[in-house]
mmCIF file of C-alpha atoms and ligand atoms in Angstrom:
data_model
loop_
_atom_site.group_PDB
_atom_site.id
_atom_site.type_symbol
_atom_site.label_atom_id
_atom_site.label_comp_id
_atom_site.label_asym_id
_atom_site.label_seq_id
_atom_site.Cartn_x
_atom_site.Cartn_y
_atom_site.Cartn_z
ATOM 1 C CA UNK A 22 0.000 0.000 0.000
ATOM 2 C CA UNK A 23 1.331 3.463 -0.861
ATOM 3 C CA UNK A 24 2.001 6.003 1.847
ATOM 4 C CA UNK A 25 -1.278 7.818 2.608
ATOM 5 C CA UNK A 26 -1.453 11.471 1.505
ATOM 6 C CA UNK A 27 -1.653 12.727 5.034
ATOM 7 C CA UNK A 28 -0.228 10.256 7.519
ATOM 8 C CA UNK A 29 -0.735 10.493 11.245
ATOM 9 C CA UNK A 30 2.718 11.211 12.605
ATOM 10 C CA UNK A 31 1.901 9.644 15.961
ATOM 11 C CA UNK A 32 -0.420 6.648 16.329
ATOM 12 C CA UNK A 33 -1.313 5.337 19.779
ATOM 13 C CA UNK A 34 -2.911 1.923 20.213
ATOM 14 C CA UNK A 35 -4.974 0.381 22.991
ATOM 15 C CA UNK A 36 -4.238 -3.264 22.264
ATOM 16 C CA UNK A 37 -7.393 -4.851 23.625
ATOM 17 C CA UNK A 38 -9.054 -8.242 23.225
ATOM 18 C CA UNK A 39 -6.267 -10.725 23.980
ATOM 19 C CA UNK A 40 -8.234 -12.391 26.751
ATOM 20 C CA UNK A 41 -11.401 -12.830 24.682
ATOM 21 C CA UNK A 42 -9.353 -14.142 21.761
ATOM 22 C CA UNK A 43 -7.972 -16.903 23.985
ATOM 23 C CA UNK A 44 -11.276 -17.620 25.747
ATOM 24 C CA UNK A 45 -13.036 -18.072 22.393
ATOM 25 C CA UNK A 46 -10.521 -20.831 21.716
ATOM 26 C CA UNK A 47 -10.941 -22.395 25.150
ATOM 27 C CA UNK A 48 -7.380 -21.436 26.044
ATOM 28 C CA UNK A 49 -5.909 -19.600 29.049
ATOM 29 C CA UNK A 50 -5.859 -15.792 28.735
ATOM 30 C CA UNK A 51 -2.072 -15.758 28.655
ATOM 31 C CA UNK A 52 -2.153 -17.580 25.335
ATOM 32 C CA UNK A 53 -3.975 -14.530 23.996
ATOM 33 C CA UNK A 54 -1.333 -12.192 25.405
ATOM 34 C CA UNK A 55 1.400 -14.170 23.667
ATOM 35 C CA UNK A 56 -0.496 -14.030 20.386
ATOM 36 C CA UNK A 57 -0.935 -10.287 20.933
ATOM 37 C CA UNK A 58 2.804 -9.791 21.443
ATOM 38 C CA UNK A 59 3.466 -11.395 18.066
ATOM 39 C CA UNK A 60 1.166 -8.814 16.450
ATOM 40 C CA UNK A 61 3.188 -5.990 17.949
ATOM 41 C CA UNK A 62 6.140 -7.071 15.836
ATOM 42 C CA UNK A 63 4.096 -6.886 12.683
ATOM 43 C CA UNK A 64 2.605 -3.477 13.419
ATOM 44 C CA UNK A 65 6.003 -2.021 14.359
ATOM 45 C CA UNK A 66 7.360 -3.145 10.994
ATOM 46 C CA UNK A 67 4.401 -1.634 9.142
ATOM 47 C CA UNK A 68 4.747 1.892 10.589
ATOM 48 C CA UNK A 69 7.542 3.261 8.387
ATOM 49 C CA UNK A 70 5.697 1.984 5.263
ATOM 50 C CA UNK A 71 2.757 4.264 6.012
ATOM 51 C CA UNK A 72 4.646 7.291 7.297
ATOM 52 C CA UNK A 73 4.015 6.744 10.999
ATOM 53 C CA UNK A 74 7.003 8.078 12.973
ATOM 54 C CA UNK A 75 5.740 7.508 16.510
ATOM 55 C CA UNK A 76 3.905 4.428 17.740
ATOM 56 C CA UNK A 77 2.731 4.251 21.337
ATOM 57 C CA UNK A 78 1.231 1.028 22.631
ATOM 58 C CA UNK A 79 -0.708 0.382 25.820
ATOM 59 C CA UNK A 80 0.726 -2.810 27.292
ATOM 60 C CA UNK A 81 -0.340 -2.671 30.958
ATOM 61 C CA UNK A 82 -2.466 -0.129 32.787
ATOM 62 C CA UNK A 83 -2.305 1.052 36.381
ATOM 63 C CA UNK A 84 -5.661 -0.744 36.775
ATOM 64 C CA UNK A 85 -4.477 -4.079 35.335
ATOM 65 C CA UNK A 86 -3.009 -5.058 38.743
ATOM 66 C CA UNK A 87 -6.617 -5.933 39.651
ATOM 67 C CA UNK A 88 -6.346 -9.091 37.519
ATOM 68 C CA UNK A 89 -5.433 -12.480 38.984
ATOM 69 C CA UNK A 90 -1.910 -12.902 40.233
ATOM 70 C CA UNK A 91 -1.435 -15.591 37.624
ATOM 71 C CA UNK A 92 -2.320 -13.272 34.761
ATOM 72 C CA UNK A 93 -0.278 -10.358 36.140
ATOM 73 C CA UNK A 94 2.851 -12.417 36.695
ATOM 74 C CA UNK A 95 2.394 -14.080 33.305
ATOM 75 C CA UNK A 96 2.240 -10.654 31.671
ATOM 76 C CA UNK A 97 5.363 -9.470 33.523
ATOM 77 C CA UNK A 98 7.166 -12.616 32.366
ATOM 78 C CA UNK A 99 5.985 -11.931 28.824
ATOM 79 C CA UNK A 100 7.354 -8.360 28.918
ATOM 80 C CA UNK A 101 10.770 -9.649 30.009
ATOM 81 C CA UNK A 102 10.730 -12.333 27.353
ATOM 82 C CA UNK A 103 9.678 -9.840 24.684
ATOM 83 C CA UNK A 104 12.518 -7.433 25.513
ATOM 84 C CA UNK A 105 15.072 -10.233 25.581
ATOM 85 C CA UNK A 106 13.891 -11.707 22.311
ATOM 86 C CA UNK A 107 13.287 -8.520 20.344
ATOM 87 C CA UNK A 108 16.021 -6.126 21.506
ATOM 88 C CA UNK A 109 18.406 -6.955 18.681
ATOM 89 C CA UNK A 110 15.764 -6.848 15.952
ATOM 90 C CA UNK A 111 14.454 -3.500 17.209
ATOM 91 C CA UNK A 112 17.970 -2.082 17.263
ATOM 92 C CA UNK A 113 18.630 -3.265 13.725
ATOM 93 C CA UNK A 114 15.299 -1.989 12.437
ATOM 94 C CA UNK A 115 16.153 1.548 13.598
ATOM 95 C CA UNK A 116 13.489 1.599 16.316
ATOM 96 C CA UNK A 117 14.005 3.828 19.335
ATOM 97 C CA UNK A 118 12.221 2.344 22.330
ATOM 98 C CA UNK A 119 10.931 4.298 25.310
ATOM 99 C CA UNK A 120 8.741 3.296 28.232
ATOM 100 C CA UNK A 121 6.159 5.474 29.942
ATOM 101 C CA UNK A 122 4.314 4.753 33.171
ATOM 102 C CA UNK A 123 5.346 4.420 36.786
ATOM 103 C CA UNK A 124 8.294 2.054 37.194
ATOM 104 C CA UNK A 125 8.131 1.990 40.978
ATOM 105 C CA UNK A 126 5.747 -0.994 41.128
ATOM 106 C CA UNK A 127 7.571 -3.033 38.487
ATOM 107 C CA UNK A 128 10.151 -5.624 39.428
ATOM 108 C CA UNK A 129 13.749 -4.512 39.444
ATOM 109 C CA UNK A 130 14.908 -6.952 36.819
ATOM 110 C CA UNK A 131 12.274 -5.799 34.354
ATOM 111 C CA UNK A 132 13.083 -2.127 35.040
ATOM 112 C CA UNK A 133 16.759 -2.804 34.381
ATOM 113 C CA UNK A 134 15.875 -4.439 31.079
ATOM 114 C CA UNK A 135 13.683 -1.468 30.140
ATOM 115 C CA UNK A 136 16.495 0.977 30.952
ATOM 116 C CA UNK A 137 18.980 -1.099 28.953
ATOM 117 C CA UNK A 138 16.710 -1.260 25.909
ATOM 118 C CA UNK A 139 16.159 2.520 26.017
ATOM 119 C CA UNK A 140 19.896 3.058 26.139
ATOM 120 C CA UNK A 141 20.655 0.473 23.453
ATOM 121 C CA UNK A 142 18.267 2.072 20.963
ATOM 122 C CA UNK A 143 18.819 5.721 21.962
ATOM 123 C CA UNK A 144 20.423 6.710 18.656
ATOM 124 C CA UNK A 145 17.717 5.222 16.446
ATOM 125 C CA UNK A 146 15.345 7.519 14.581
ATOM 126 C CA UNK A 147 13.335 5.445 12.083
ATOM 127 C CA UNK A 148 10.455 4.778 14.462
ATOM 128 C CA UNK A 149 9.851 5.978 18.009
ATOM 129 C CA UNK A 150 8.177 3.099 19.806
ATOM 130 C CA UNK A 151 6.805 3.947 23.231
ATOM 131 C CA UNK A 152 5.493 1.188 25.453
ATOM 132 C CA UNK A 153 3.061 2.221 28.174
ATOM 133 C CA UNK A 154 3.706 -0.134 31.078
ATOM 134 C CA UNK A 155 2.039 0.409 34.427
ATOM 135 C CA UNK A 156 0.696 3.527 32.769
ATOM 136 C CA UNK A 157 -2.433 5.466 33.643
ATOM 137 C CA UNK A 158 -3.269 8.973 32.440
ATOM 138 C CA UNK A 159 -4.449 10.139 35.865
ATOM 139 C CA UNK A 160 -1.435 8.625 37.540
ATOM 140 C CA UNK A 161 0.866 10.318 35.045
ATOM 141 C CA UNK A 162 -0.717 13.748 35.600
ATOM 142 C CA UNK A 163 -0.656 13.217 39.366
ATOM 143 C CA UNK A 164 3.045 12.339 39.351
ATOM 144 C CA UNK A 165 3.732 15.329 37.093
ATOM 145 C CA UNK A 166 1.884 17.707 39.429
ATOM 146 C CA UNK A 167 3.812 16.329 42.399
ATOM 147 C CA UNK A 168 7.143 17.085 40.729
ATOM 148 C CA UNK A 169 5.896 20.462 39.560
ATOM 149 C CA UNK A 170 4.700 21.390 43.051
ATOM 150 C CA UNK A 171 8.064 20.331 44.424
ATOM 151 C CA UNK A 172 9.852 22.640 41.960
ATOM 152 C CA UNK A 173 7.541 25.495 42.992
ATOM 153 C CA UNK A 174 8.341 24.796 46.663
ATOM 154 C CA UNK A 175 12.051 24.996 45.817
ATOM 155 C CA UNK A 176 11.550 28.315 43.980
ATOM 156 C CA UNK A 177 12.652 26.721 40.712
ATOM 157 C CA UNK A 178 9.337 27.624 39.157
ATOM 158 C CA UNK A 179 6.770 30.344 39.805
ATOM 159 C CA UNK A 180 3.186 29.118 40.140
ATOM 160 C CA UNK A 181 2.075 31.940 37.834
ATOM 161 C CA UNK A 182 4.321 30.513 35.092
ATOM 162 C CA UNK A 183 2.507 27.175 35.062
ATOM 163 C CA UNK A 184 0.614 26.711 31.810
ATOM 164 C CA UNK A 185 -0.257 23.714 29.615
ATOM 165 C CA UNK A 186 3.156 23.734 27.986
ATOM 166 C CA UNK A 187 4.990 23.764 31.311
ATOM 167 C CA UNK A 188 2.805 20.969 32.704
ATOM 168 C CA UNK A 189 3.422 18.977 29.499
ATOM 169 C CA UNK A 190 7.133 19.054 30.251
ATOM 170 C CA UNK A 191 6.528 17.196 33.512
ATOM 171 C CA UNK A 192 4.637 14.348 31.844
ATOM 172 C CA UNK A 193 6.179 10.983 30.916
ATOM 173 C CA UNK A 194 5.528 11.894 27.288
ATOM 174 C CA UNK A 195 7.519 15.161 27.364
ATOM 175 C CA UNK A 196 9.631 14.022 24.399
ATOM 176 C CA UNK A 197 6.690 12.927 22.245
ATOM 177 C CA UNK A 198 4.266 14.866 20.054
ATOM 178 C CA UNK A 199 0.578 14.415 20.900
ATOM 179 C CA UNK A 200 -1.020 11.408 19.193
ATOM 180 C CA UNK A 201 -2.859 12.238 15.964
ATOM 181 C CA UNK A 202 -4.763 8.975 15.941
ATOM 182 C CA UNK A 203 -5.744 6.611 18.752
ATOM 183 C CA UNK A 204 -6.851 3.126 17.757
ATOM 184 C CA UNK A 205 -8.621 0.738 20.134
ATOM 185 C CA UNK A 206 -9.266 -2.834 19.095
ATOM 186 C CA UNK A 207 -11.848 -5.319 20.415
ATOM 187 C CA UNK A 208 -14.982 -3.211 20.032
ATOM 188 C CA UNK A 209 -14.800 -1.341 23.335
ATOM 189 C CA UNK A 210 -15.419 2.387 22.856
ATOM 190 C CA UNK A 211 -13.616 3.855 25.860
ATOM 191 C CA UNK A 212 -10.131 5.138 26.574
ATOM 192 C CA UNK A 213 -9.495 3.339 29.875
ATOM 193 C CA UNK A 214 -7.148 6.001 31.258
ATOM 194 C CA UNK A 215 -4.843 6.090 28.220
ATOM 195 C CA UNK A 216 -3.054 9.373 27.304
ATOM 196 C CA UNK A 217 -5.843 11.505 28.794
ATOM 197 C CA UNK A 218 -3.980 14.800 28.535
ATOM 198 C CA UNK A 219 -2.252 14.109 25.231
ATOM 199 C CA UNK A 220 -5.266 12.889 23.263
ATOM 200 C CA UNK A 221 -7.328 16.081 23.733
ATOM 201 C CA UNK A 222 -7.488 16.551 19.949
ATOM 202 C CA UNK A 223 -6.684 13.065 18.691
ATOM 203 C CA UNK A 224 -8.877 11.280 16.199
ATOM 204 C CA UNK A 225 -10.267 7.962 17.480
ATOM 205 C CA UNK A 226 -10.839 4.673 15.690
ATOM 206 C CA UNK A 227 -12.664 1.909 17.522
ATOM 207 C CA UNK A 228 -12.146 -1.349 15.667
ATOM 208 C CA UNK A 229 -14.066 -4.573 16.339
ATOM 209 C CA UNK A 230 -11.145 -6.879 15.582
ATOM 210 C CA UNK A 231 -9.510 -8.473 18.633
ATOM 211 C CA UNK A 232 -5.868 -7.419 18.999
ATOM 212 C CA UNK A 233 -4.325 -10.843 18.155
ATOM 213 C CA UNK A 234 -6.257 -10.769 14.854
ATOM 214 C CA UNK A 235 -5.293 -7.178 13.963
ATOM 215 C CA UNK A 236 -3.088 -7.556 10.892
ATOM 216 C CA UNK A 237 -0.694 -5.037 9.386
ATOM 217 C CA UNK A 238 -3.093 -4.795 6.408
ATOM 218 C CA UNK A 239 -5.911 -3.683 8.676
ATOM 219 C CA UNK A 240 -3.580 -1.296 10.489
ATOM 220 C CA UNK A 241 -2.521 0.267 7.198
ATOM 221 C CA UNK A 242 -6.154 0.624 6.134
ATOM 222 C CA UNK A 243 -7.051 2.402 9.392
ATOM 223 C CA UNK A 244 -4.047 4.693 9.047
ATOM 224 C CA UNK A 245 -5.043 5.387 5.435
ATOM 225 C CA UNK A 246 -8.531 6.509 6.531
ATOM 226 C CA UNK A 247 -6.934 9.174 8.735
ATOM 227 C CA UNK A 248 -6.079 11.186 5.621
ATOM 228 C CA UNK A 249 -9.793 11.697 4.918
ATOM 229 C CA UNK A 250 -10.572 13.232 8.302
ATOM 230 C CA UNK A 251 -10.934 16.941 8.789
ATOM 231 C CA UNK A 252 -9.287 18.176 11.972
ATOM 232 C CA UNK A 253 -10.504 21.551 13.174
ATOM 233 C CA UNK A 254 -8.929 21.975 16.647
ATOM 234 C CA UNK A 255 -11.856 24.115 17.710
ATOM 235 C CA UNK A 256 -11.713 26.508 14.779
ATOM 236 C CA UNK A 257 -14.196 26.950 11.929
ATOM 237 C CA UNK A 258 -13.271 25.418 8.590
ATOM 238 C CA UNK A 259 -11.414 27.974 6.448
HETATM 239 C C1 IPE B 303 -5.495 -6.333 26.452
HETATM 240 O O1 IPE B 303 -6.251 -7.480 26.354
HETATM 241 C C2 IPE B 303 -4.141 -6.592 27.058
HETATM 242 C C3 IPE B 303 -3.974 -6.129 28.432
HETATM 243 C C4 IPE B 303 -4.831 -5.442 29.119
HETATM 244 C C5 IPE B 303 -2.718 -6.492 29.093
HETATM 245 P P1 IPE B 303 -7.240 -7.919 27.520
HETATM 246 O O2 IPE B 303 -6.519 -8.860 28.416
HETATM 247 O O3 IPE B 303 -7.846 -6.767 28.184
HETATM 248 O O4 IPE B 303 -8.324 -8.720 26.693
HETATM 249 P P2 IPE B 303 -9.900 -8.759 26.968
HETATM 250 O O5 IPE B 303 -10.383 -7.347 26.946
HETATM 251 O O6 IPE B 303 -10.091 -9.409 28.300
HETATM 252 O O7 IPE B 303 -10.434 -9.572 25.852
HETATM 253 C C1 IPE B 304 -6.805 -1.223 28.504
HETATM 254 O O1 IPE B 304 -7.522 -2.381 28.364
HETATM 255 C C2 IPE B 304 -5.416 -1.520 28.924
HETATM 256 C C3 IPE B 304 -4.544 -2.147 27.941
HETATM 257 C C4 IPE B 304 -4.863 -2.432 26.712
HETATM 258 C C5 IPE B 304 -3.214 -2.450 28.397
HETATM 259 P P1 IPE B 304 -8.398 -3.016 29.551
HETATM 260 O O2 IPE B 304 -8.953 -4.281 29.019
HETATM 261 O O3 IPE B 304 -7.586 -3.118 30.787
HETATM 262 O O4 IPE B 304 -9.508 -1.911 29.782
HETATM 263 P P2 IPE B 304 -10.992 -2.072 30.358
HETATM 264 O O5 IPE B 304 -10.876 -2.794 31.656
HETATM 265 O O6 IPE B 304 -11.764 -2.853 29.349
HETATM 266 O O7 IPE B 304 -11.484 -0.670 30.474
HETATM 267 MG MG1 MG B 305 -9.536 -5.711 27.839
#
């Protein structure tokens, strides 16, 4: 497929439906998460073909700790396995990897692997892949406000200088542009605490396909549709 006329520079994805995909097959939910991880590879590869420079994926939310211990620890194991297995391929493909979310609750070994992968790929520029892990929009804004308030208390910042741009610099996403397009798979039409601040003017696509069935062809088609949307950002069409 040719590059769409107007590509979204930053696409964010809520990868949903792994559990249902597995349950429909009478398999444990973790089987669905493994199938979902394989899809990530495919979508990452597809991004440069369609002009997407930033891809942000929701891997684990601050609310996902409410799941069974078995599922949570299986997911954490999967994240470690994914980093170990894919680090070299990501490096060679020119992908710069970043993680957003609160690392404090994650196990030390995983955090070390995340840090190492960020460092390893720090010079890459072909695709900026951001993985949201233990991420929640409210949690992110709360942590940002805490740091901001601390800086005010230390006289590093005047409270009257705080505006949206300043607050944005305290967010985990400070180095990323806002997402142009947010895709959620699995038919759920909600944002589940994903990029609340950053998606103020994003376009949304809610797709029925379950994440493990979401092919690069379908991804490219969704990205292609973006070019037909008219974004007004609150203004009247010229
Ligand atoms: C999304 O799939 C992946 C994570 C939340 C880690 P789900 O596990 O939420 O799948 P469903 O929604 O139960 O089908
Ligand atoms: C959002 O999906 C989180 C991720 C995809 C990682 P959930 O499945 O956790 O969201 P809800 O519970 O349906 O809102
Ligand atoms: Mg879900």
